[in-house]
Amino acid sequence: DAGVTQSPTHLIKTRGQHVTLRCSPISGHKSVSWYQQVLGQGPQFIFQYYEKEERGRGNFPDRFSARQFPNYSSELNVNALLLGDSALYLCASNPMGQPYEQYFGPGTRLTVT
Amino acid sequence: AQSVTQLGSHVSVSEGALVLLRCNYSSSVPPYLFWYVQYPNQGLQLLLKYTSAATLVKGINGFEAEFKKSETSFHLTKPSAHMSDAAEYFCAVSGNSGYSTLTFGKGTMLLVSP
């Protein structure tokens, strides 16, 4: 079975631009979470979606938004990009919102110049 | 509220030596605890997890960790380091509800020398 997939792998954007990152969960998994990992730090929770509804939100500004589609894939959107948004964005899926079965994708490396 | 502290941003060992990576947690509810490994330019791979069953947890690649409630610790060990173990290791904690999310430590880079 395919694991969690994310696209694109790498992305370079300019300050002020908008970006959309995509994630496809493992088949059968209905929950998707997004994490931001700044260089030299551990991942920080951004959003969790389960059955297309937002179930949790971390301490991130309103420039960050996300949604989950009927096929359980998800998008993370970031508006008005800042240099500090440069990071590895990780998507994780799990079957039924259980906390102990998070499977991570390879991430999208976003660089803001 | 939950938090994780990983002592030592870098740990260096020789090949064949004991690996010990330290993790202390804080949680207001009975925690679930995890160790993840991250190789360069890759995502996170689960090494092992504690979910309130046995306090000594065995994971992949010969790693194990022991949950010690009295010390609020969940240290990761491996008896004999291999060059392929060189990577960054993250300890994480979550609550035990269905919608709990992971809170990670800052990570420990394990360096293995021949």
mmCIF file of C-alpha atoms in Angstrom:
data_model
loop_
_atom_site.group_PDB
_atom_site.id
_atom_site.type_symbol
_atom_site.label_atom_id
_atom_site.label_comp_id
_atom_site.label_asym_id
_atom_site.label_seq_id
_atom_site.Cartn_x
_atom_site.Cartn_y
_atom_site.Cartn_z
ATOM 1 C CA ASP A 1 0.000 0.000 0.000
ATOM 2 C CA ALA A 2 1.166 3.523 -0.736
ATOM 3 C CA GLY A 3 2.106 5.666 2.216
ATOM 4 C CA VAL A 4 1.195 9.287 2.777
ATOM 5 C CA THR A 5 2.078 11.334 -0.279
ATOM 6 C CA GLN A 6 2.709 15.060 -0.449
ATOM 7 C CA SER A 7 3.174 17.466 -3.314
ATOM 8 C CA PRO A 8 5.156 19.308 -4.329
ATOM 9 C CA THR A 9 8.428 18.078 -2.860
ATOM 10 C CA HIS A 10 10.082 21.463 -2.954
ATOM 11 C CA LEU A 11 8.731 24.946 -3.514
ATOM 12 C CA ILE A 12 10.272 28.402 -3.709
ATOM 13 C CA LYS A 13 8.029 31.426 -3.220
ATOM 14 C CA THR A 14 8.485 35.155 -2.750
ATOM 15 C CA ARG A 15 7.328 37.120 0.296
ATOM 16 C CA GLY A 16 3.678 38.114 0.021
ATOM 17 C CA GLN A 17 2.741 35.267 -2.290
ATOM 18 C CA HIS A 18 0.266 32.471 -1.618
ATOM 19 C CA VAL A 19 1.051 28.741 -1.508
ATOM 20 C CA THR A 20 -1.007 25.541 -1.562
ATOM 21 C CA LEU A 21 0.414 22.261 -0.331
ATOM 22 C CA ARG A 22 -1.294 18.936 -0.937
ATOM 23 C CA CYS A 23 -1.497 15.665 0.946
ATOM 24 C CA SER A 24 -3.012 12.277 0.176
ATOM 25 C CA PRO A 25 -3.482 10.031 3.199
ATOM 26 C CA ILE A 26 -3.022 6.296 3.355
ATOM 27 C CA SER A 27 -6.020 4.531 1.831
ATOM 28 C CA GLY A 28 -8.700 4.105 4.487
ATOM 29 C CA HIS A 29 -7.358 6.821 6.762
ATOM 30 C CA LYS A 30 -9.927 9.508 7.492
ATOM 31 C CA SER A 31 -7.842 11.887 9.599
ATOM 32 C CA VAL A 32 -5.127 14.223 8.348
ATOM 33 C CA SER A 33 -2.886 16.493 10.402
ATOM 34 C CA TRP A 34 -0.444 19.174 9.293
ATOM 35 C CA TYR A 35 2.803 20.088 11.051
ATOM 36 C CA GLN A 36 5.418 22.769 10.418
ATOM 37 C CA GLN A 37 9.064 21.916 11.041
ATOM 38 C CA VAL A 38 11.419 24.863 11.050
ATOM 39 C CA LEU A 39 15.093 24.011 10.574
ATOM 40 C CA GLY A 40 16.620 22.787 13.823
ATOM 41 C CA GLN A 41 13.280 22.387 15.611
ATOM 42 C CA GLY A 42 10.726 19.671 16.175
ATOM 43 C CA PRO A 43 7.479 19.663 14.191
ATOM 44 C CA GLN A 44 4.709 21.966 15.426
ATOM 45 C CA PHE A 45 1.031 21.141 15.033
ATOM 46 C CA ILE A 46 -0.952 23.333 12.649
ATOM 47 C CA PHE A 47 -4.288 21.616 11.878
ATOM 48 C CA GLN A 48 -6.128 18.347 12.270
ATOM 49 C CA TYR A 49 -9.039 17.279 10.067
ATOM 50 C CA TYR A 50 -11.270 14.264 10.564
ATOM 51 C CA GLU A 51 -14.123 13.358 8.249
ATOM 52 C CA LYS A 52 -13.719 16.706 6.484
ATOM 53 C CA GLU A 53 -14.172 18.745 9.639
ATOM 54 C CA GLU A 54 -11.520 20.738 11.487
ATOM 55 C CA ARG A 55 -10.873 19.006 14.821
ATOM 56 C CA GLY A 56 -7.913 20.975 16.053
ATOM 57 C CA ARG A 57 -5.874 24.067 15.352
ATOM 58 C CA GLY A 58 -2.453 24.993 16.630
ATOM 59 C CA ASN A 59 -1.087 28.421 17.458
ATOM 60 C CA PHE A 60 -0.712 29.730 13.921
ATOM 61 C CA PRO A 61 -2.018 32.974 12.394
ATOM 62 C CA ASP A 62 -5.124 33.163 10.228
ATOM 63 C CA ARG A 63 -2.890 33.287 7.161
ATOM 64 C CA PHE A 64 -2.811 29.512 7.529
ATOM 65 C CA SER A 65 -5.889 27.573 6.469
ATOM 66 C CA ALA A 66 -6.671 24.041 5.404
ATOM 67 C CA ARG A 67 -9.425 21.833 4.175
ATOM 68 C CA GLN A 68 -10.145 18.163 3.647
ATOM 69 C CA PHE A 69 -11.924 16.777 0.616
ATOM 70 C CA PRO A 70 -14.484 13.944 0.313
ATOM 71 C CA ASN A 71 -11.687 11.542 -0.690
ATOM 72 C CA TYR A 72 -9.876 12.553 2.574
ATOM 73 C CA SER A 73 -7.023 14.296 0.804
ATOM 74 C CA SER A 74 -6.129 17.685 2.197
ATOM 75 C CA GLU A 75 -4.735 21.063 1.256
ATOM 76 C CA LEU A 76 -2.809 23.509 3.408
ATOM 77 C CA ASN A 77 -2.942 27.118 2.259
ATOM 78 C CA VAL A 78 -0.690 29.924 3.431
ATOM 79 C CA ASN A 79 -1.373 33.518 2.411
ATOM 80 C CA ALA A 80 0.912 36.553 2.493
ATOM 81 C CA LEU A 81 4.045 34.462 2.914
ATOM 82 C CA LEU A 82 6.740 35.644 5.301
ATOM 83 C CA LEU A 83 10.387 34.642 5.410
ATOM 84 C CA GLY A 84 9.619 32.840 8.679
ATOM 85 C CA ASP A 85 7.224 30.504 6.889
ATOM 86 C CA SER A 86 10.219 28.752 5.328
ATOM 87 C CA ALA A 87 10.030 25.227 6.711
ATOM 88 C CA LEU A 88 9.329 21.582 6.036
ATOM 89 C CA TYR A 89 5.572 21.022 6.068
ATOM 90 C CA LEU A 90 4.608 17.526 7.134
ATOM 91 C CA CYS A 91 1.314 15.788 6.654
ATOM 92 C CA ALA A 92 0.292 12.821 8.804
ATOM 93 C CA SER A 93 -2.670 10.512 8.472
ATOM 94 C CA ASN A 94 -4.330 8.060 10.831
ATOM 95 C CA PRO A 95 -7.300 5.759 10.558
ATOM 96 C CA MET A 96 -9.884 6.953 13.070
ATOM 97 C CA GLY A 97 -8.360 9.943 14.811
ATOM 98 C CA GLN A 98 -6.433 7.675 17.153
ATOM 99 C CA PRO A 99 -3.445 9.508 18.604
ATOM 100 C CA TYR A 100 -1.030 6.628 18.413
ATOM 101 C CA GLU A 101 -1.118 5.743 14.757
ATOM 102 C CA GLN A 102 0.150 8.817 12.941
ATOM 103 C CA TYR A 103 1.919 8.066 9.678
ATOM 104 C CA PHE A 104 3.977 10.874 8.212
ATOM 105 C CA GLY A 105 4.599 11.799 4.610
ATOM 106 C CA PRO A 106 7.992 12.933 3.273
ATOM 107 C CA GLY A 107 7.068 16.598 3.578
ATOM 108 C CA THR A 108 7.120 19.662 1.353
ATOM 109 C CA ARG A 109 10.147 21.925 1.699
ATOM 110 C CA LEU A 110 8.972 25.545 1.340
ATOM 111 C CA THR A 111 11.523 28.295 0.894
ATOM 112 C CA VAL A 112 10.346 31.910 1.017
ATOM 113 C CA THR A 113 12.737 34.489 -0.420
ATOM 114 C CA ALA B 1 -0.971 21.245 28.392
ATOM 115 C CA GLN B 2 1.811 18.945 27.289
ATOM 116 C CA SER B 3 5.489 19.454 26.629
ATOM 117 C CA VAL B 4 8.615 17.454 25.886
ATOM 118 C CA THR B 5 12.218 18.204 26.784
ATOM 119 C CA GLN B 6 15.033 16.399 25.021
ATOM 120 C CA LEU B 7 18.362 16.770 26.783
ATOM 121 C CA GLY B 8 21.236 17.327 24.389
ATOM 122 C CA SER B 9 20.791 18.644 20.883
ATOM 123 C CA HIS B 10 23.669 16.411 19.747
ATOM 124 C CA VAL B 11 24.874 13.032 21.036
ATOM 125 C CA SER B 12 28.029 11.395 19.697
ATOM 126 C CA VAL B 13 28.811 7.694 20.096
ATOM 127 C CA SER B 14 31.225 5.230 18.558
ATOM 128 C CA GLU B 15 29.956 2.358 16.471
ATOM 129 C CA GLY B 16 29.124 -0.529 18.807
ATOM 130 C CA ALA B 17 28.616 1.713 21.848
ATOM 131 C CA LEU B 18 25.435 2.152 23.861
ATOM 132 C CA VAL B 19 22.993 4.759 22.599
ATOM 133 C CA LEU B 20 21.039 6.752 25.202
ATOM 134 C CA LEU B 21 18.787 9.620 24.143
ATOM 135 C CA ARG B 22 16.940 11.390 26.930
ATOM 136 C CA CYS B 23 13.336 12.570 26.958
ATOM 137 C CA ASN B 24 11.286 14.065 29.762
ATOM 138 C CA TYR B 25 7.646 14.947 29.376
ATOM 139 C CA SER B 26 4.971 16.974 31.052
ATOM 140 C CA SER B 27 1.319 16.062 30.686
ATOM 141 C CA SER B 28 -1.874 16.832 32.577
ATOM 142 C CA VAL B 29 -3.447 13.557 31.412
ATOM 143 C CA PRO B 30 -2.074 10.016 31.091
ATOM 144 C CA PRO B 31 0.213 10.389 28.125
ATOM 145 C CA TYR B 32 0.945 8.447 25.015
ATOM 146 C CA LEU B 33 4.662 8.728 24.198
ATOM 147 C CA PHE B 34 6.549 8.215 20.965
ATOM 148 C CA TRP B 35 10.001 8.236 19.458
ATOM 149 C CA TYR B 36 10.385 9.159 15.806
ATOM 150 C CA VAL B 37 13.496 9.135 13.629
ATOM 151 C CA GLN B 38 14.160 11.511 10.757
ATOM 152 C CA TYR B 39 16.846 10.909 8.158
ATOM 153 C CA PRO B 40 18.111 13.862 6.106
ATOM 154 C CA ASN B 41 15.516 15.283 3.736
ATOM 155 C CA GLN B 42 12.919 12.744 4.788
ATOM 156 C CA GLY B 43 9.751 12.631 6.859
ATOM 157 C CA LEU B 44 9.323 11.057 10.273
ATOM 158 C CA GLN B 45 9.383 7.318 10.890
ATOM 159 C CA LEU B 46 7.886 5.853 14.047
ATOM 160 C CA LEU B 47 10.452 3.926 16.098
ATOM 161 C CA LEU B 48 8.237 2.937 19.019
ATOM 162 C CA LYS B 49 5.259 4.012 21.087
ATOM 163 C CA TYR B 50 3.987 3.742 24.648
ATOM 164 C CA THR B 51 0.215 3.543 24.968
ATOM 165 C CA SER B 52 -0.268 2.579 28.649
ATOM 166 C CA ALA B 53 0.474 -1.123 28.271
ATOM 167 C CA ALA B 54 3.956 -2.483 29.091
ATOM 168 C CA THR B 55 6.338 0.163 30.418
ATOM 169 C CA LEU B 56 9.292 -1.274 28.475
ATOM 170 C CA VAL B 57 8.604 -0.787 24.811
ATOM 171 C CA LYS B 58 10.551 -2.404 22.011
ATOM 172 C CA GLY B 59 10.712 -0.784 18.625
ATOM 173 C CA ILE B 60 12.301 -1.220 15.245
ATOM 174 C CA ASN B 61 16.034 -1.438 14.516
ATOM 175 C CA GLY B 62 16.869 -2.679 18.024
ATOM 176 C CA PHE B 63 15.683 0.424 19.880
ATOM 177 C CA GLU B 64 13.714 0.326 23.105
ATOM 178 C CA ALA B 65 12.410 2.835 25.635
ATOM 179 C CA GLU B 66 11.156 2.635 29.202
ATOM 180 C CA PHE B 67 8.273 4.684 30.535
ATOM 181 C CA LYS B 68 8.996 5.874 34.084
ATOM 182 C CA LYS B 69 6.048 7.759 35.500
ATOM 183 C CA SER B 70 7.841 8.754 38.716
ATOM 184 C CA GLU B 71 10.604 10.396 36.694
ATOM 185 C CA THR B 72 8.321 11.588 33.857
ATOM 186 C CA SER B 73 10.874 10.121 31.479
ATOM 187 C CA PHE B 74 10.864 8.055 28.305
ATOM 188 C CA HIS B 75 14.525 7.590 27.386
ATOM 189 C CA LEU B 76 15.497 5.805 24.169
ATOM 190 C CA THR B 77 18.273 3.198 24.200
ATOM 191 C CA LYS B 78 20.044 0.818 21.862
ATOM 192 C CA PRO B 79 22.748 -1.561 23.114
ATOM 193 C CA SER B 80 25.059 -1.225 20.125
ATOM 194 C CA ALA B 81 25.105 1.713 17.719
ATOM 195 C CA HIS B 82 25.391 1.211 13.980
ATOM 196 C CA MET B 83 26.520 3.762 11.439
ATOM 197 C CA SER B 84 23.048 3.658 9.894
ATOM 198 C CA ASP B 85 21.561 4.949 13.186
ATOM 199 C CA ALA B 86 22.963 8.417 12.514
ATOM 200 C CA ALA B 87 19.872 10.612 12.208
ATOM 201 C CA GLU B 88 17.738 13.042 14.189
ATOM 202 C CA TYR B 89 15.476 11.611 16.865
ATOM 203 C CA PHE B 90 12.325 13.217 18.172
ATOM 204 C CA CYS B 91 10.387 12.401 21.323
ATOM 205 C CA ALA B 92 6.691 13.271 21.236
ATOM 206 C CA VAL B 93 3.736 13.199 23.615
ATOM 207 C CA SER B 94 0.005 13.161 23.000
ATOM 208 C CA GLY B 95 -3.103 12.908 25.090
ATOM 209 C CA ASN B 96 -5.232 9.801 24.997
ATOM 210 C CA SER B 97 -8.352 11.152 23.320
ATOM 211 C CA GLY B 98 -9.228 10.403 19.737
ATOM 212 C CA TYR B 99 -8.348 13.891 18.564
ATOM 213 C CA SER B 100 -5.136 14.387 20.497
ATOM 214 C CA THR B 101 -2.221 15.711 18.491
ATOM 215 C CA LEU B 102 1.500 15.259 18.884
ATOM 216 C CA THR B 103 3.725 17.676 20.782
ATOM 217 C CA PHE B 104 7.355 17.185 19.811
ATOM 218 C CA GLY B 105 10.642 17.916 21.492
ATOM 219 C CA LYS B 106 13.341 19.873 19.686
ATOM 220 C CA GLY B 107 15.152 16.744 18.618
ATOM 221 C CA THR B 108 18.525 15.116 19.249
ATOM 222 C CA MET B 109 20.993 14.553 16.450
ATOM 223 C CA LEU B 110 22.776 11.221 16.872
ATOM 224 C CA LEU B 111 26.270 11.109 15.409
ATOM 225 C CA VAL B 112 27.974 7.711 15.049
ATOM 226 C CA SER B 113 31.706 7.506 14.429
ATOM 227 C CA PRO B 114 33.586 4.436 13.180
#
